[in-house]
JSON list of C-alpha atoms and ligand atoms in Angstrom, two decimals:
[
{"chain": "A", "resi": 1, "resn": "MET", "atom": "CA", "xyz": [-6.84, -3.48, -29.75]},
{"chain": "A", "resi": 2, "resn": "GLU", "atom": "CA", "xyz": [-4.79, -1.98, -32.77]},
{"chain": "A", "resi": 3, "resn": "THR", "atom": "CA", "xyz": [-4.08, -4.58, -34.95]},
{"chain": "A", "resi": 4, "resn": "LYS", "atom": "CA", "xyz": [-1.15, -3.72, -37.72]},
{"chain": "A", "resi": 5, "resn": "LYS", "atom": "CA", "xyz": [-1.60, -4.44, -41.71]},
{"chain": "A", "resi": 6, "resn": "ARG", "atom": "CA", "xyz": [-0.94, -7.61, -42.17]},
{"chain": "A", "resi": 7, "resn": "TYR", "atom": "CA", "xyz": [1.25, -8.40, -45.68]},
{"chain": "A", "resi": 8, "resn": "ILE", "atom": "CA", "xyz": [2.15, -11.91, -47.25]},
{"chain": "A", "resi": 9, "resn": "ALA", "atom": "CA", "xyz": [4.93, -12.12, -49.74]},
{"chain": "A", "resi": 10, "resn": "TYR", "atom": "CA", "xyz": [6.28, -14.35, -52.64]},
{"chain": "A", "resi": 11, "resn": "ARG", "atom": "CA", "xyz": [9.19, -14.80, -54.29]},
{"chain": "A", "resi": 12, "resn": "CYS", "atom": "CA", "xyz": [7.83, -14.75, -58.89]},
{"chain": "A", "resi": 13, "resn": "PRO", "atom": "CA", "xyz": [10.05, -17.37, -60.29]},
{"chain": "A", "resi": 14, "resn": "SER", "atom": "CA", "xyz": [9.91, -15.92, -63.54]},
{"chain": "A", "resi": 15, "resn": "CYS", "atom": "CA", "xyz": [11.60, -11.78, -62.86]},
{"chain": "A", "resi": 16, "resn": "GLY", "atom": "CA", "xyz": [12.98, -12.78, -59.01]},
{"chain": "A", "resi": 17, "resn": "ASP", "atom": "CA", "xyz": [11.48, -10.02, -57.45]},
{"chain": "A", "resi": 18, "resn": "LEU", "atom": "CA", "xyz": [9.59, -10.26, -54.02]},
{"chain": "A", "resi": 19, "resn": "THR", "atom": "CA", "xyz": [5.66, -9.59, -54.84]},
{"chain": "A", "resi": 20, "resn": "VAL", "atom": "CA", "xyz": [4.37, -8.51, -51.49]},
{"chain": "A", "resi": 21, "resn": "GLY", "atom": "CA", "xyz": [0.13, -7.23, -50.97]},
{"chain": "A", "resi": 22, "resn": "LEU", "atom": "CA", "xyz": [-1.96, -6.86, -47.99]},
{"chain": "A", "resi": 23, "resn": "ILE", "atom": "CA", "xyz": [-4.00, -9.68, -46.79]},
{"chain": "A", "resi": 24, "resn": "GLY", "atom": "CA", "xyz": [-5.88, -7.49, -43.91]},
{"chain": "A", "resi": 25, "resn": "LYS", "atom": "CA", "xyz": [-9.06, -7.14, -44.77]},
{"chain": "A", "resi": 26, "resn": "PHE", "atom": "CA", "xyz": [-9.12, -10.23, -47.22]},
{"chain": "A", "resi": 27, "resn": "ALA", "atom": "CA", "xyz": [-10.51, -12.60, -44.57]},
{"chain": "A", "resi": 28, "resn": "PHE", "atom": "CA", "xyz": [-13.41, -10.92, -44.18]},
{"chain": "A", "resi": 29, "resn": "SER", "atom": "CA", "xyz": [-14.56, -9.72, -46.97]},
{"chain": "A", "resi": 30, "resn": "ALA", "atom": "CA", "xyz": [-13.80, -11.93, -50.02]},
{"chain": "A", "resi": 31, "resn": "ASP", "atom": "CA", "xyz": [-13.35, -15.75, -50.47]},
{"chain": "A", "resi": 32, "resn": "LEU", "atom": "CA", "xyz": [-10.55, -15.91, -52.70]},
{"chain": "A", "resi": 33, "resn": "LEU", "atom": "CA", "xyz": [-7.47, -13.64, -52.83]},
{"chain": "A", "resi": 34, "resn": "ARG", "atom": "CA", "xyz": [-5.48, -13.39, -55.82]},
{"chain": "A", "resi": 35, "resn": "LEU", "atom": "CA", "xyz": [-1.75, -11.57, -55.70]},
{"chain": "A", "resi": 36, "resn": "LYS", "atom": "CA", "xyz": [-0.19, -11.38, -59.25]},
{"chain": "A", "resi": 37, "resn": "CYS", "atom": "CA", "xyz": [3.63, -10.07, -59.68]},
{"chain": "A", "resi": 38, "resn": "PRO", "atom": "CA", "xyz": [3.93, -6.66, -61.95]},
{"chain": "A", "resi": 39, "resn": "CYS", "atom": "CA", "xyz": [5.67, -8.45, -64.49]},
{"chain": "A", "resi": 40, "resn": "GLY", "atom": "CA", "xyz": [2.56, -10.59, -65.01]},
{"chain": "A", "resi": 41, "resn": "GLU", "atom": "CA", "xyz": [3.87, -14.23, -65.59]},
{"chain": "A", "resi": 42, "resn": "SER", "atom": "CA", "xyz": [3.32, -15.81, -61.58]},
{"chain": "A", "resi": 43, "resn": "ALA", "atom": "CA", "xyz": [0.43, -14.78, -59.37]},
{"chain": "A", "resi": 44, "resn": "LEU", "atom": "CA", "xyz": [-0.73, -16.40, -55.60]},
{"chain": "A", "resi": 45, "resn": "ASP", "atom": "CA", "xyz": [-3.61, -17.14, -54.62]},
{"chain": "A", "resi": 46, "resn": "ALA", "atom": "CA", "xyz": [-5.93, -17.94, -51.27]},
{"chain": "A", "resi": 47, "resn": "LYS", "atom": "CA", "xyz": [-9.12, -18.54, -49.84]},
{"chain": "A", "resi": 48, "resn": "ILE", "atom": "CA", "xyz": [-10.74, -18.82, -46.84]},
{"chain": "A", "resi": 49, "resn": "ARG", "atom": "CA", "xyz": [-12.17, -21.84, -45.87]},
{"chain": "A", "resi": 50, "resn": "ALA", "atom": "CA", "xyz": [-15.68, -22.55, -43.28]},
{"chain": "A", "resi": 51, "resn": "ASN", "atom": "CA", "xyz": [-13.10, -23.85, -41.04]},
{"chain": "A", "resi": 52, "resn": "HIS", "atom": "CA", "xyz": [-10.83, -20.74, -40.42]},
{"chain": "A", "resi": 53, "resn": "LYS", "atom": "CA", "xyz": [-8.05, -21.78, -42.36]},
{"chain": "A", "resi": 54, "resn": "LEU", "atom": "CA", "xyz": [-6.50, -20.26, -45.81]},
{"chain": "A", "resi": 55, "resn": "GLU", "atom": "CA", "xyz": [-5.76, -22.53, -48.35]},
{"chain": "A", "resi": 56, "resn": "ILE", "atom": "CA", "xyz": [-2.66, -21.14, -50.32]},
{"chain": "A", "resi": 57, "resn": "SER", "atom": "CA", "xyz": [-1.17, -21.73, -54.03]},
{"chain": "A", "resi": 58, "resn": "VAL", "atom": "CA", "xyz": [1.94, -19.85, -54.18]},
{"chain": "A", "resi": 59, "resn": "PRO", "atom": "CA", "xyz": [4.99, -19.94, -56.98]},
{"chain": "A", "resi": 60, "resn": "CYS", "atom": "CA", "xyz": [8.20, -21.26, -56.09]},
{"chain": "A", "resi": 61, "resn": "VAL", "atom": "CA", "xyz": [11.41, -19.84, -57.50]},
{"chain": "A", "resi": 62, "resn": "TYR", "atom": "CA", "xyz": [12.81, -22.75, -57.21]},
{"chain": "A", "resi": 63, "resn": "CYS", "atom": "CA", "xyz": [10.85, -25.16, -58.84]},
{"chain": "A", "resi": 64, "resn": "LYS", "atom": "CA", "xyz": [9.08, -22.71, -61.34]},
{"chain": "A", "resi": 65, "resn": "LYS", "atom": "CA", "xyz": [5.71, -24.45, -60.11]},
{"chain": "A", "resi": 66, "resn": "ASN", "atom": "CA", "xyz": [2.83, -23.61, -57.78]},
{"chain": "A", "resi": 67, "resn": "HIS", "atom": "CA", "xyz": [2.83, -25.62, -54.14]},
{"chain": "A", "resi": 68, "resn": "ASN", "atom": "CA", "xyz": [-0.29, -25.82, -52.23]},
{"chain": "A", "resi": 69, "resn": "TYR", "atom": "CA", "xyz": [-0.27, -25.14, -47.88]},
{"chain": "A", "resi": 70, "resn": "THR", "atom": "CA", "xyz": [-3.09, -25.32, -45.90]},
{"chain": "A", "resi": 71, "resn": "VAL", "atom": "CA", "xyz": [-2.67, -22.93, -42.51]},
{"chain": "A", "resi": 72, "resn": "THR", "atom": "CA", "xyz": [-5.04, -21.54, -39.86]},
{"chain": "A", "resi": 73, "resn": "GLU", "atom": "CA", "xyz": [-5.90, -18.12, -40.08]},
{"chain": "A", "resi": 74, "resn": "ASP", "atom": "CA", "xyz": [-4.24, -17.52, -36.74]},
{"chain": "A", "resi": 75, "resn": "ILE", "atom": "CA", "xyz": [-1.15, -17.91, -38.58]},
{"chain": "A", "resi": 76, "resn": "ALA", "atom": "CA", "xyz": [-1.94, -16.28, -41.29]},
{"chain": "A", "resi": 77, "resn": "PHE", "atom": "CA", "xyz": [-3.53, -13.19, -39.29]},
{"chain": "A", "resi": 78, "resn": "LEU", "atom": "CA", "xyz": [-1.97, -12.93, -36.02]},
{"chain": "A", "resi": 79, "resn": "ARG", "atom": "CA", "xyz": [1.92, -14.37, -35.35]},
{"chain": "A", "resi": 80, "resn": "GLU", "atom": "CA", "xyz": [4.23, -11.98, -36.01]},
{"chain": "A", "resi": 81, "resn": "ARG", "atom": "CA", "xyz": [5.81, -13.39, -38.97]},
{"chain": "A", "resi": 82, "resn": "PHE", "atom": "CA", "xyz": [5.20, -17.08, -40.21]},
{"chain": "A", "resi": 83, "resn": "SER", "atom": "CA", "xyz": [7.18, -18.58, -43.37]},
{"chain": "A", "resi": 84, "resn": "LEU", "atom": "CA", "xyz": [6.84, -21.76, -45.68]},
{"chain": "A", "resi": 85, "resn": "ALA", "atom": "CA", "xyz": [9.51, -23.83, -47.37]},
{"chain": "A", "resi": 86, "resn": "CYS", "atom": "CA", "xyz": [9.64, -25.32, -50.06]},
{"chain": "A", "resi": 87, "resn": "PRO", "atom": "CA", "xyz": [9.24, -28.91, -50.10]},
{"chain": "A", "resi": 88, "resn": "TYR", "atom": "CA", "xyz": [11.56, -30.30, -52.24]},
{"chain": "A", "resi": 89, "resn": "SER", "atom": "CA", "xyz": [14.64, -27.12, -51.72]},
{"chain": "A", "resi": 90, "resn": "ASN", "atom": "CA", "xyz": [13.23, -26.23, -48.37]},
{"chain": "A", "resi": 91, "resn": "MET", "atom": "CA", "xyz": [14.00, -22.83, -48.96]},
{"chain": "A", "resi": 92, "resn": "ASN", "atom": "CA", "xyz": [11.32, -20.48, -47.71]},
{"chain": "A", "resi": 93, "resn": "ILE", "atom": "CA", "xyz": [9.10, -19.18, -50.53]},
{"chain": "A", "resi": 94, "resn": "LEU", "atom": "CA", "xyz": [5.69, -17.54, -48.67]},
{"chain": "A", "resi": 95, "resn": "HIS", "atom": "CA", "xyz": [6.00, -14.81, -46.16]},
{"chain": "A", "resi": 96, "resn": "PHE", "atom": "CA", "xyz": [3.47, -13.57, -43.66]},
{"chain": "A", "resi": 97, "resn": "GLY", "atom": "CA", "xyz": [3.73, -10.45, -41.28]},
{"chain": "A", "resi": 98, "resn": "ASP", "atom": "CA", "xyz": [3.95, -7.21, -40.87]},
{"chain": "A", "resi": 99, "resn": "GLU", "atom": "CA", "xyz": [5.72, -4.33, -43.23]},
{"chain": "A", "resi": 100, "resn": "ASP", "atom": "CA", "xyz": [8.56, -4.84, -41.32]},
{"chain": "A", "resi": 101, "resn": "ALA", "atom": "CA", "xyz": [8.96, -8.40, -41.13]},
{"chain": "A", "resi": 102, "resn": "ILE", "atom": "CA", "xyz": [7.97, -9.07, -44.66]},
{"chain": "A", "resi": 103, "resn": "THR", "atom": "CA", "xyz": [10.84, -6.29, -46.28]},
{"chain": "A", "resi": 104, "resn": "GLU", "atom": "CA", "xyz": [13.40, -8.54, -43.82]},
{"chain": "A", "resi": 105, "resn": "ASP", "atom": "CA", "xyz": [12.54, -11.79, -44.75]},
{"chain": "A", "resi": 106, "resn": "GLY", "atom": "CA", "xyz": [12.23, -11.00, -48.23]},
{"chain": "A", "resi": 107, "resn": "LYS", "atom": "CA", "xyz": [15.51, -9.50, -48.31]},
{"chain": "A", "resi": 108, "resn": "ARG", "atom": "CA", "xyz": [17.01, -12.89, -46.34]},
{"chain": "A", "resi": 109, "resn": "THR", "atom": "CA", "xyz": [15.55, -15.05, -48.76]},
{"chain": "A", "resi": 110, "resn": "GLY", "atom": "CA", "xyz": [16.73, -12.98, -52.02]},
{"chain": "A", "resi": 111, "resn": "LEU", "atom": "CA", "xyz": [19.97, -13.02, -50.82]},
{"chain": "A", "resi": 112, "resn": "GLU", "atom": "CA", "xyz": [19.80, -17.11, -49.92]},
{"chain": "A", "resi": 113, "resn": "LEU", "atom": "CA", "xyz": [18.31, -17.02, -53.87]},
{"chain": "A", "resi": 114, "resn": "SER", "atom": "CA", "xyz": [21.67, -15.26, -54.84]},
{"chain": "A", "resi": 115, "resn": "ASP", "atom": "CA", "xyz": [23.82, -17.71, -52.31]},
{"chain": "A", "resi": 116, "resn": "VAL", "atom": "CA", "xyz": [22.10, -20.43, -54.09]},
{"chain": "A", "resi": 117, "resn": "LEU", "atom": "CA", "xyz": [23.11, -19.43, -57.68]},
{"chain": "A", "resi": 118, "resn": "LYS", "atom": "CA", "xyz": [26.28, -18.43, -56.80]},
{"chain": "A", "resi": 119, "resn": "ASN", "atom": "CA", "xyz": [27.00, -21.72, -55.09]},
{"chain": "A", "resi": 120, "resn": "LEU", "atom": "CA", "xyz": [25.46, -23.67, -58.37]},
{"chain": "A", "resi": 121, "resn": "GLU", "atom": "CA", "xyz": [27.42, -21.11, -60.40]},
{"chain": "A", "resi": 122, "resn": "ALA", "atom": "CA", "xyz": [24.04, -19.89, -62.50]},
{"chain": "A", "resi": 123, "resn": "ASP", "atom": "CA", "xyz": [23.37, -16.29, -63.62]},
{"chain": "A", "resi": 124, "resn": "LYS", "atom": "CA", "xyz": [20.03, -16.51, -64.19]},
{"chain": "A", "resi": 125, "resn": "LEU", "atom": "CA", "xyz": [17.13, -17.77, -62.37]},
{"chain": "A", "resi": 126, "resn": "SER", "atom": "CA", "xyz": [16.07, -20.19, -64.82]},
{"chain": "A", "resi": 127, "resn": "ASP", "atom": "CA", "xyz": [19.32, -22.24, -64.65]},
{"chain": "A", "resi": 128, "resn": "ILE", "atom": "CA", "xyz": [18.44, -23.44, -61.03]},
{"chain": "A", "resi": 129, "resn": "GLN", "atom": "CA", "xyz": [14.95, -24.16, -62.26]},
{"chain": "A", "resi": 130, "resn": "PRO", "atom": "CA", "xyz": [13.27, -27.02, -63.94]},
{"chain": "A", "resi": 131, "resn": "GLN", "atom": "CA", "xyz": [12.94, -26.58, -67.78]},
{"chain": "A", "resi": 132, "resn": "ASP", "atom": "CA", "xyz": [10.14, -29.43, -68.63]},
{"chain": "A", "resi": 133, "resn": "LEU", "atom": "CA", "xyz": [7.21, -27.78, -67.46]},
{"chain": "A", "resi": 134, "resn": "ASP", "atom": "CA", "xyz": [4.56, -26.40, -70.06]},
{"chain": "A", "resi": 135, "resn": "LYS", "atom": "CA", "xyz": [2.23, -23.40, -69.92]},
{"chain": "A", "resi": 136, "resn": "GLU", "atom": "CA", "xyz": [-0.85, -26.02, -68.17]},
{"chain": "A", "resi": 137, "resn": "ASP", "atom": "CA", "xyz": [0.90, -25.10, -65.14]},
{"chain": "A", "resi": 138, "resn": "ILE", "atom": "CA", "xyz": [-0.10, -21.83, -64.93]},
{"chain": "A", "resi": 139, "resn": "LEU", "atom": "CA", "xyz": [-3.33, -21.26, -63.15]},
{"chain": "A", "resi": 140, "resn": "PRO", "atom": "CA", "xyz": [-7.22, -20.44, -64.21]},
{"chain": "A", "resi": 141, "resn": "ASP", "atom": "CA", "xyz": [-8.12, -16.98, -63.91]},
{"chain": "A", "resi": 142, "resn": "PRO", "atom": "CA", "xyz": [-10.47, -16.08, -60.84]},
{"chain": "A", "resi": 143, "resn": "ALA", "atom": "CA", "xyz": [-12.94, -15.06, -63.93]},
{"chain": "A", "resi": 144, "resn": "VAL", "atom": "CA", "xyz": [-12.93, -18.66, -64.56]},
{"chain": "A", "resi": 145, "resn": "TYR", "atom": "CA", "xyz": [-13.44, -19.91, -60.93]},
{"chain": "A", "resi": 146, "resn": "ASP", "atom": "CA", "xyz": [-16.57, -17.82, -60.14]},
{"chain": "A", "resi": 147, "resn": "THR", "atom": "CA", "xyz": [-17.76, -18.74, -63.48]},
{"chain": "A", "resi": 148, "resn": "PHE", "atom": "CA", "xyz": [-17.20, -22.44, -62.02]},
{"chain": "A", "resi": 149, "resn": "ARG", "atom": "CA", "xyz": [-18.72, -21.68, -58.54]},
{"chain": "A", "resi": 150, "resn": "PHE", "atom": "CA", "xyz": [-21.77, -20.47, -60.30]},
{"chain": "A", "resi": 151, "resn": "LEU", "atom": "CA", "xyz": [-21.99, -23.14, -62.31]},
{"chain": "A", "resi": 152, "resn": "VAL", "atom": "CA", "xyz": [-21.87, -25.48, -59.01]},
{"chain": "A", "resi": 153, "resn": "LYS", "atom": "CA", "xyz": [-24.01, -23.90, -56.37]},
{"chain": "A", "resi": 154, "resn": "GLU", "atom": "CA", "xyz": [-26.35, -23.49, -59.08]},
{"chain": "A", "resi": 155, "resn": "MET", "atom": "CA", "xyz": [-25.97, -27.84, -59.48]},
{"chain": "A", "resi": 156, "resn": "GLU", "atom": "CA", "xyz": [-26.53, -27.24, -56.37]},
{"chain": "A", "resi": 157, "resn": "ALA", "atom": "CA", "xyz": [-29.58, -26.08, -55.87]},
{"chain": "A", "resi": 158, "resn": "GLU", "atom": "CA", "xyz": [-31.05, -28.12, -58.56]},
{"chain": "A", "resi": 159, "resn": "LYS", "atom": "CA", "xyz": [-29.42, -31.21, -56.99]},
{"chain": "A", "resi": 160, "resn": "THR", "atom": "CA", "xyz": [-28.20, -32.36, -60.27]},
{"chain": "A", "resi": 161, "resn": "ILE", "atom": "CA", "xyz": [-24.49, -33.25, -58.37]},
{"chain": "A", "resi": 162, "resn": "ASP", "atom": "CA", "xyz": [-23.75, -35.76, -56.32]},
{"chain": "A", "resi": 163, "resn": "CYS", "atom": "CA", "xyz": [-21.36, -37.43, -54.15]},
{"chain": "A", "resi": 164, "resn": "PRO", "atom": "CA", "xyz": [-20.63, -41.11, -52.27]},
{"chain": "A", "resi": 165, "resn": "CYS", "atom": "CA", "xyz": [-21.86, -38.70, -49.03]},
{"chain": "A", "resi": 166, "resn": "HIS", "atom": "CA", "xyz": [-25.11, -36.94, -50.41]},
{"chain": "A", "resi": 167, "resn": "GLY", "atom": "CA", "xyz": [-23.80, -34.15, -48.66]},
{"chain": "A", "resi": 168, "resn": "GLY", "atom": "CA", "xyz": [-25.36, -31.95, -51.00]},
{"chain": "A", "resi": 169, "resn": "SER", "atom": "CA", "xyz": [-23.47, -29.19, -50.05]},
{"chain": "A", "resi": 170, "resn": "TYR", "atom": "CA", "xyz": [-20.43, -28.82, -52.28]},
{"chain": "A", "resi": 171, "resn": "ASP", "atom": "CA", "xyz": [-17.44, -26.62, -52.43]},
{"chain": "A", "resi": 172, "resn": "LEU", "atom": "CA", "xyz": [-14.05, -26.05, -55.19]},
{"chain": "A", "resi": 173, "resn": "ARG", "atom": "CA", "xyz": [-10.42, -25.00, -55.16]},
{"chain": "A", "resi": 174, "resn": "PHE", "atom": "CA", "xyz": [-7.62, -24.39, -57.59]},
{"chain": "A", "resi": 175, "resn": "THR", "atom": "CA", "xyz": [-4.94, -27.70, -57.78]},
{"chain": "A", "resi": 176, "resn": "ASP", "atom": "CA", "xyz": [-1.99, -27.42, -59.88]},
{"chain": "A", "resi": 177, "resn": "ASP", "atom": "CA", "xyz": [-3.57, -29.88, -62.13]},
{"chain": "A", "resi": 178, "resn": "GLY", "atom": "CA", "xyz": [-6.99, -27.45, -62.76]},
{"chain": "A", "resi": 179, "resn": "ILE", "atom": "CA", "xyz": [-10.08, -26.50, -60.58]},
{"chain": "A", "resi": 180, "resn": "GLN", "atom": "CA", "xyz": [-11.34, -29.44, -58.35]},
{"chain": "A", "resi": 181, "resn": "VAL", "atom": "CA", "xyz": [-15.56, -29.49, -57.08]},
{"chain": "A", "resi": 182, "resn": "TYR", "atom": "CA", "xyz": [-14.86, -31.66, -54.10]},
{"chain": "A", "resi": 183, "resn": "CYS", "atom": "CA", "xyz": [-17.56, -32.63, -51.22]},
{"chain": "A", "resi": 184, "resn": "PRO", "atom": "CA", "xyz": [-16.43, -31.69, -47.62]},
{"chain": "A", "resi": 185, "resn": "SER", "atom": "CA", "xyz": [-18.35, -34.01, -46.14]},
{"chain": "A", "resi": 186, "resn": "CYS", "atom": "CA", "xyz": [-17.04, -37.25, -48.20]},
{"chain": "A", "resi": 187, "resn": "GLY", "atom": "CA", "xyz": [-13.44, -35.37, -49.87]},
{"chain": "A", "resi": 188, "resn": "ALA", "atom": "CA", "xyz": [-14.84, -37.10, -53.15]},
{"chain": "A", "resi": 189, "resn": "THR", "atom": "CA", "xyz": [-13.58, -35.00, -56.26]},
{"chain": "A", "resi": 190, "resn": "HIS", "atom": "CA", "xyz": [-14.10, -33.99, -60.06]},
{"chain": "A", "resi": 191, "resn": "LEU", "atom": "CA", "xyz": [-11.63, -32.02, -61.41]},
{"chain": "A", "resi": 192, "resn": "PHE", "atom": "CA", "xyz": [-11.74, -29.82, -64.34]},
{"chain": "A", "resi": 193, "resn": "PRO", "atom": "CA", "xyz": [-8.40, -30.02, -65.93]},
{"chain": "A", "resi": 194, "resn": "ALA", "atom": "CA", "xyz": [-6.11, -26.59, -66.47]},
{"chain": "A", "resi": 195, "resn": "GLU", "atom": "CA", "xyz": [-6.35, -26.66, -70.26]},
{"chain": "A", "resi": 196, "resn": "SER", "atom": "CA", "xyz": [-9.89, -27.13, -70.60]},
{"chain": "A", "resi": 197, "resn": "VAL", "atom": "CA", "xyz": [-11.35, -24.53, -67.86]},
{"chain": "A", "resi": 198, "resn": "SER", "atom": "CA", "xyz": [-10.48, -21.24, -69.84]},
{"chain": "A", "resi": 199, "resn": "ALA", "atom": "CA", "xyz": [-12.96, -23.20, -71.95]},
{"chain": "A", "resi": 200, "resn": "SER", "atom": "CA", "xyz": [-14.74, -22.95, -69.17]},
{"chain": "A", "resi": 201, "resn": "GLU", "atom": "CA", "xyz": [-18.57, -21.98, -70.96]},
{"chain": "A", "resi": 202, "resn": "ASP", "atom": "CA", "xyz": [-18.70, -25.89, -72.36]},
{"chain": "A", "resi": 203, "resn": "TYR", "atom": "CA", "xyz": [-20.11, -26.68, -68.73]},
{"chain": "A", "resi": 204, "resn": "LEU", "atom": "CA", "xyz": [-22.06, -24.21, -68.44]},
{"chain": "A", "resi": 205, "resn": "THR", "atom": "CA", "xyz": [-24.65, -26.44, -70.01]},
{"chain": "A", "resi": 206, "resn": "LEU", "atom": "CA", "xyz": [-23.24, -29.51, -67.46]},
{"chain": "A", "resi": 207, "resn": "ASP", "atom": "CA", "xyz": [-26.21, -31.77, -67.16]},
{"chain": "A", "resi": 208, "resn": "LYS", "atom": "CA", "xyz": [-24.95, -33.54, -64.27]},
{"chain": "A", "resi": 209, "resn": "LEU", "atom": "CA", "xyz": [-22.04, -33.85, -62.03]},
{"chain": "A", "resi": 210, "resn": "GLU", "atom": "CA", "xyz": [-20.90, -37.01, -60.23]},
{"chain": "A", "resi": 211, "resn": "LEU", "atom": "CA", "xyz": [-17.86, -36.76, -57.58]},
{"chain": "A", "resi": 212, "resn": "LYS", "atom": "CA", "xyz": [-15.57, -40.04, -57.23]},
{"chain": "B", "resi": 301, "resn": "LIG", "atom": "ZN1", "xyz": [7.51, -11.48, -61.35]},
{"chain": "B", "resi": 302, "resn": "LIG", "atom": "ZN1", "xyz": [9.27, -25.46, -54.77]},
{"chain": "B", "resi": 303, "resn": "LIG", "atom": "ZN1", "xyz": [-19.30, -36.58, -49.73]}
]
């Protein structure tokens, strides 16, 4: 069976351009995908979960912050096209599809966006976006994520990480607030806040971690 190339796309909250990335091989090789807008001001993160779910953190052009979604791999990789909407503005902000679908959907949401701007008599994107967000909403670097992953796997092996169900196997995800370590069985979590994750070296000597 010939499979068409799969793309993922979002509109950058900073420059307003559609950022498109190939996701074809990502499903089977890396477990973390980062798609950065060429302007450098926003990035989408996607992660494959063990249960064939895809966890995605996507910048929203309307809210100027990331929204988190979980979709099945089938939706992301097999459906001809698929879009996800911002929970606040109800506008589509994330697209999956082949090249044609992405181009079409990108054009359509571009028009929707200019309509919104026109209706609100706004000249530029920042006129319709919330202004009270500060820099801490910026996502942590994948390198930092890897550092934490390494740390958690090491603590797992040394059994210095624990949770109410003593599951013994833990995972990480990006959230709006930072990097969260969690137990897939009981759901207990520990958050490394966004403002501290850039200084990740401090955590490399963590003796014990108790998820709650
Ligand atoms: Zn941009
Ligand atoms: Zn939004
Ligand atoms: Zn647990």
